[in-house]
mmCIF file with all atom_site columns, C-alpha atoms in Angstrom:
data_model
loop_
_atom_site.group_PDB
_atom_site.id
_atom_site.type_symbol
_atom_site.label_atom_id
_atom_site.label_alt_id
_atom_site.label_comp_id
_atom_site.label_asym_id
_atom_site.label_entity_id
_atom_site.label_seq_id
_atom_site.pdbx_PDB_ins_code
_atom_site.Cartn_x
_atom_site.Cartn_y
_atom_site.Cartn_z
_atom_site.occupancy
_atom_site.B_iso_or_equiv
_atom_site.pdbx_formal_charge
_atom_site.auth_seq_id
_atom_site.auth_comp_id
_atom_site.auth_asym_id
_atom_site.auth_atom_id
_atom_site.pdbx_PDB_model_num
ATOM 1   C CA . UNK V 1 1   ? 12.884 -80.645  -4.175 1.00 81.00 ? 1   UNK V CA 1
ATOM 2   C CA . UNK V 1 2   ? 9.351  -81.438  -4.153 1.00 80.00 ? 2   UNK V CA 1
ATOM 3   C CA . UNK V 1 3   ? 6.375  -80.129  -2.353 1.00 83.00 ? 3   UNK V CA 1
ATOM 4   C CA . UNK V 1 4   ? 5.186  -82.217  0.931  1.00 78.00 ? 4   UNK V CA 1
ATOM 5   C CA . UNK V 1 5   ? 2.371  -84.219  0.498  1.00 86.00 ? 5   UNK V CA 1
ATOM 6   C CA . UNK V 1 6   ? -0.442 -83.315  2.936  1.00 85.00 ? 6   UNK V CA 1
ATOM 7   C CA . UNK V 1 7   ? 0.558  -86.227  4.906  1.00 83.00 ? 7   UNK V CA 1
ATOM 8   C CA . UNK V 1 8   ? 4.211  -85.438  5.420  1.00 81.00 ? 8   UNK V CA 1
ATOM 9   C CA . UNK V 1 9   ? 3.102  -81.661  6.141  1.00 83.00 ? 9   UNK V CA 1
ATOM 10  C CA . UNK V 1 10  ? 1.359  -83.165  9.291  1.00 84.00 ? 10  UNK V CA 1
ATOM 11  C CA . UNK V 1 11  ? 3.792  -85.742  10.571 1.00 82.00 ? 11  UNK V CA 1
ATOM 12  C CA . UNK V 1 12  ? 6.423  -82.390  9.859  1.00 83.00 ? 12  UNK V CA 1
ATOM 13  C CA . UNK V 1 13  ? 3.835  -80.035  11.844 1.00 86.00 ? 13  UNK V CA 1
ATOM 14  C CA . UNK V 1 14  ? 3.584  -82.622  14.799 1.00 85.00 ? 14  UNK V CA 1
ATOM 15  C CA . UNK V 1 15  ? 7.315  -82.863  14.807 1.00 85.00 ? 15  UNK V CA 1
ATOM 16  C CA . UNK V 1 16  ? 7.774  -79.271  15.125 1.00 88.00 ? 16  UNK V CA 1
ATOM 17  C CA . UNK V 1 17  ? 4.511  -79.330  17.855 1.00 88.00 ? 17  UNK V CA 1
ATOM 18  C CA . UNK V 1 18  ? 6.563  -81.781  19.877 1.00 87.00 ? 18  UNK V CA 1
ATOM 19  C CA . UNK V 1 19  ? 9.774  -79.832  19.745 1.00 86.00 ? 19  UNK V CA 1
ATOM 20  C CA . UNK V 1 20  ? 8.546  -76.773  20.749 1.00 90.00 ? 20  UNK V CA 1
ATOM 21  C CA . UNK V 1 21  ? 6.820  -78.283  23.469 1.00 89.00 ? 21  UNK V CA 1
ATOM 22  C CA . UNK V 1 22  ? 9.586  -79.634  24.835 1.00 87.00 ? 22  UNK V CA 1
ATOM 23  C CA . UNK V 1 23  ? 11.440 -76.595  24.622 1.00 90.00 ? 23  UNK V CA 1
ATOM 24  C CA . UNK V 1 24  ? 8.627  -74.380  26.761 1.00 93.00 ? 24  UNK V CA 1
ATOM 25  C CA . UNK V 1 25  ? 8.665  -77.111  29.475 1.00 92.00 ? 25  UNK V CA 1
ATOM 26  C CA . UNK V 1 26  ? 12.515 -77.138  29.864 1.00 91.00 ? 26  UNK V CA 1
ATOM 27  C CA . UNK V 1 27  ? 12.156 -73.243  30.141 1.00 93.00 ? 27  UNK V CA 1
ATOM 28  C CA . UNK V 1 28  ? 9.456  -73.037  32.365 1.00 93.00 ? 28  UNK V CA 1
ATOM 29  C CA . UNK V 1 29  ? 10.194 -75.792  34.920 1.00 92.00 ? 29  UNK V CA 1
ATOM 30  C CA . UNK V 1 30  ? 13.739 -77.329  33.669 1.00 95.00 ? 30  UNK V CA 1
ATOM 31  C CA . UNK V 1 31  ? 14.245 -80.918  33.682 1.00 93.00 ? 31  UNK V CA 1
ATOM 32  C CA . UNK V 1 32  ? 10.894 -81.299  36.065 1.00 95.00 ? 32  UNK V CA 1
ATOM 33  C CA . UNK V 1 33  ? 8.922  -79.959  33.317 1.00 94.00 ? 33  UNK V CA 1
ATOM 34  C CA . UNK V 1 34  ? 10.210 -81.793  30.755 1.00 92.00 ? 34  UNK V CA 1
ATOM 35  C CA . UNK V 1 35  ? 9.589  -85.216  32.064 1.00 93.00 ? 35  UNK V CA 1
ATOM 36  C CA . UNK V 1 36  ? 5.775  -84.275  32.920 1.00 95.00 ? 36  UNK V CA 1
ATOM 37  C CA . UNK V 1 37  ? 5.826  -83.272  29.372 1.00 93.00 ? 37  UNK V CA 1
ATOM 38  C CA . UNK V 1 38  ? 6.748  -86.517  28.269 1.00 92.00 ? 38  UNK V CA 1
ATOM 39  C CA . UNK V 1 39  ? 4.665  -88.228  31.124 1.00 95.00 ? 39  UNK V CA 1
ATOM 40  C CA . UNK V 1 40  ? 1.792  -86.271  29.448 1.00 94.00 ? 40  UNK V CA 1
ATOM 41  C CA . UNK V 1 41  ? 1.981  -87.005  26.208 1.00 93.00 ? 41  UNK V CA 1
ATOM 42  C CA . UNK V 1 42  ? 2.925  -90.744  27.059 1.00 95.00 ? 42  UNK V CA 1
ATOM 43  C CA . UNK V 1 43  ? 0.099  -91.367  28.722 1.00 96.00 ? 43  UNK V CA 1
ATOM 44  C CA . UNK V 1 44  ? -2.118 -89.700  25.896 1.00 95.00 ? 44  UNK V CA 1
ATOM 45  C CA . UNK V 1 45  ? -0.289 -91.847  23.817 1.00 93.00 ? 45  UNK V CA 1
ATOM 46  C CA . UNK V 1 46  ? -0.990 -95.359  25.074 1.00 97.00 ? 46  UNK V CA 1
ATOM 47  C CA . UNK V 1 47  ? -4.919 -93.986  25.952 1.00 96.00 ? 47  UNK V CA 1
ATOM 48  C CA . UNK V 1 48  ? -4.584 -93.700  22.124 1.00 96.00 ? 48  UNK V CA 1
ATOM 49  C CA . UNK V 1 49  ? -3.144 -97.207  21.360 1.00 96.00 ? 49  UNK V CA 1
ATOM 50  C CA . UNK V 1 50  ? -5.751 -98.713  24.047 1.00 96.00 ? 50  UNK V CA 1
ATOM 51  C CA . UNK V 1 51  ? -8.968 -97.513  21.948 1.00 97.00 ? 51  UNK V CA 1
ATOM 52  C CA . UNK V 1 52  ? -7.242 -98.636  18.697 1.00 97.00 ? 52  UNK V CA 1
ATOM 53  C CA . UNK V 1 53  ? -6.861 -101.936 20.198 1.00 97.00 ? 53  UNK V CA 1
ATOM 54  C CA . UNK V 1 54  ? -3.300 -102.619 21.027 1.00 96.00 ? 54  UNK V CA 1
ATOM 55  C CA . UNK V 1 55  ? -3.352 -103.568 24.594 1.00 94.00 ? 55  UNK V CA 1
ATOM 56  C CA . UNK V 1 56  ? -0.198 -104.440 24.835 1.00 97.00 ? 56  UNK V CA 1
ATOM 57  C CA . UNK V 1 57  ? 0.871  -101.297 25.424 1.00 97.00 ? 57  UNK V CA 1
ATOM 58  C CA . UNK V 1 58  ? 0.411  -101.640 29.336 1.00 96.00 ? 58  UNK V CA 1
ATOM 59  C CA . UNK V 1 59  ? 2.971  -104.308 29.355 1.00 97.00 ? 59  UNK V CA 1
ATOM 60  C CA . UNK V 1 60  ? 5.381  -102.079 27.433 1.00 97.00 ? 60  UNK V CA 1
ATOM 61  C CA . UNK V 1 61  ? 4.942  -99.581  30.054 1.00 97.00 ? 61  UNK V CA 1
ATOM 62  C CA . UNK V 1 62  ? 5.649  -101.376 32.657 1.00 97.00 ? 62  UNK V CA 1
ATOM 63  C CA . UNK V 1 63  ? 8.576  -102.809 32.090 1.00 97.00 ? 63  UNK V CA 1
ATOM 64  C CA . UNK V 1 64  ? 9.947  -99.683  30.759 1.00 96.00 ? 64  UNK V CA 1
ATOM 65  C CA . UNK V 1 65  ? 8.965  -98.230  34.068 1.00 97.00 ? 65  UNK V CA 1
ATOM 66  C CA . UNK V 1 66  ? 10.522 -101.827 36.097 1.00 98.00 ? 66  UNK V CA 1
ATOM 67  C CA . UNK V 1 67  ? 13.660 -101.104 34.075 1.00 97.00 ? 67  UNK V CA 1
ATOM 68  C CA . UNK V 1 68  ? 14.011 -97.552  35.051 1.00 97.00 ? 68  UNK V CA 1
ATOM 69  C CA . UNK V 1 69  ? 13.100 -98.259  38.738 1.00 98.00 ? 69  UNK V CA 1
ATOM 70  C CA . UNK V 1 70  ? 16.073 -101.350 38.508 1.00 98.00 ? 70  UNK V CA 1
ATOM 71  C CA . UNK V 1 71  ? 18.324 -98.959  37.321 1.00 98.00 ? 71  UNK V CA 1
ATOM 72  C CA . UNK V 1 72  ? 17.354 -96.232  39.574 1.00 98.00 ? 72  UNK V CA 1
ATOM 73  C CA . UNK V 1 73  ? 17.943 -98.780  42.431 1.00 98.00 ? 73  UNK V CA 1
ATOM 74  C CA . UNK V 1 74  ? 21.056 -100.051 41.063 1.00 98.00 ? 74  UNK V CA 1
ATOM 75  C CA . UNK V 1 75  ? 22.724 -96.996  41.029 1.00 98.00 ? 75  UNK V CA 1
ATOM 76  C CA . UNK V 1 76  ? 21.322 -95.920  44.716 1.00 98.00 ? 76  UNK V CA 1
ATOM 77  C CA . UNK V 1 77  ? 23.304 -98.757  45.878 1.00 98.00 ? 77  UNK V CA 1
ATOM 78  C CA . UNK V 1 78  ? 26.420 -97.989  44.300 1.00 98.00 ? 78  UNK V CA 1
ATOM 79  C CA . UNK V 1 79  ? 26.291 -99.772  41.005 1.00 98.00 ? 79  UNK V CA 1
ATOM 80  C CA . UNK V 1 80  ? 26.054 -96.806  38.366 1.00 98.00 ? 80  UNK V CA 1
ATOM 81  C CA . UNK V 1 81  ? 26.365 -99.647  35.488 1.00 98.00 ? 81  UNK V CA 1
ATOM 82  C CA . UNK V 1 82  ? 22.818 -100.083 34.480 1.00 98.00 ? 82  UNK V CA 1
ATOM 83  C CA . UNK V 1 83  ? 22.424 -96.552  34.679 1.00 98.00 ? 83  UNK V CA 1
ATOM 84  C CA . UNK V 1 84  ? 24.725 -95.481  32.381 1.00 98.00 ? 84  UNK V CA 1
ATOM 85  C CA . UNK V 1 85  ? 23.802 -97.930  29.657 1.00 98.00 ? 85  UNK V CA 1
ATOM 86  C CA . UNK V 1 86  ? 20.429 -96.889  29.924 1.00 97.00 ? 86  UNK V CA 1
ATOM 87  C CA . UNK V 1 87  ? 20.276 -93.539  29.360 1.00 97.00 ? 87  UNK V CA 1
ATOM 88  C CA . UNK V 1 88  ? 23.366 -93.825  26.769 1.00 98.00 ? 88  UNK V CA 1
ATOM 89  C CA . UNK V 1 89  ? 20.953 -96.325  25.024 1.00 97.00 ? 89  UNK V CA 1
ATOM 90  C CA . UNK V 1 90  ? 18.087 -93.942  25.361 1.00 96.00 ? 90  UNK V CA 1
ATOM 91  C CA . UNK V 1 91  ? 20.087 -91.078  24.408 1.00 95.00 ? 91  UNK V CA 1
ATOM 92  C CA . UNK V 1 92  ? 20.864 -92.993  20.602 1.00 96.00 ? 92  UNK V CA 1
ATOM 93  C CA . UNK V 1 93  ? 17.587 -94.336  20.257 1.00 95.00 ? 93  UNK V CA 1
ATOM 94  C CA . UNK V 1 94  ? 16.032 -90.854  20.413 1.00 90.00 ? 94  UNK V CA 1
ATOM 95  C CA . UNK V 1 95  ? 18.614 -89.168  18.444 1.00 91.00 ? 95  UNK V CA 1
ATOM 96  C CA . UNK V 1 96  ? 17.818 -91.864  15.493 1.00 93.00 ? 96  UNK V CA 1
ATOM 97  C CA . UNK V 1 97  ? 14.495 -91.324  15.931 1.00 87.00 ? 97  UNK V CA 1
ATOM 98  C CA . UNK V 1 98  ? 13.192 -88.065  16.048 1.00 78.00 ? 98  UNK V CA 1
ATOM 99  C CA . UNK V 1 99  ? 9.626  -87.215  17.952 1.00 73.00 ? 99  UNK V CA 1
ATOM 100 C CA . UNK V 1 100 ? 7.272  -87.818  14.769 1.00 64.00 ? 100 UNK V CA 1
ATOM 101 C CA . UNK V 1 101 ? 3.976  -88.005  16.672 1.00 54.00 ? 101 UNK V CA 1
#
């Protein structure tokens, strides 16, 4: 096996950065912390992609956050379909794709 390239020694470094991250706010606050830890990071993220010019960030956002709120709603009134597919959905889209960044 090869050495890592200074590159892939970075993206590997931020990888670990993010994981161990998430770990301390899951310890220190539980599930609370851990979703201002993404929060955080999300919105240091997309202040990121804003100055590098891709604005359309903002619309991702919010329909991320309109879809959440549906499903949130959906599932308030008794309809736990939406729900369900959205964090099973979530939960295989993040387990393809670990945190790189």
């Amino acid at each position: 096996m090869r050495p890592l390239t200074s590159a892939e020694l970075a993206v590997e470094n931020q990888r670990t950065w993010l994981v161990e991250e998430e770990r301390k706010a899951r310890e220190s606050r539980g599930e609370q912390g851990l979703m201002e830890n993404w929060l955080r990071l999300t919105r240091s993220r997309i202040a990121k992609d804003i100055k590098a010019g891709r604005g359309d960030v903002y619309r991702g956002f919010a329909l991320v956050c309109r879809l959440f709120m549906t499903a949130m709603d959906k599932r308030a009134a008794g309809d736990r379909r939406l729900w369900d597919d959205l964090l099973q959905y979530a939960q295989r889209v993040v387990e393809q794709n670990p945190p790189c960044r």
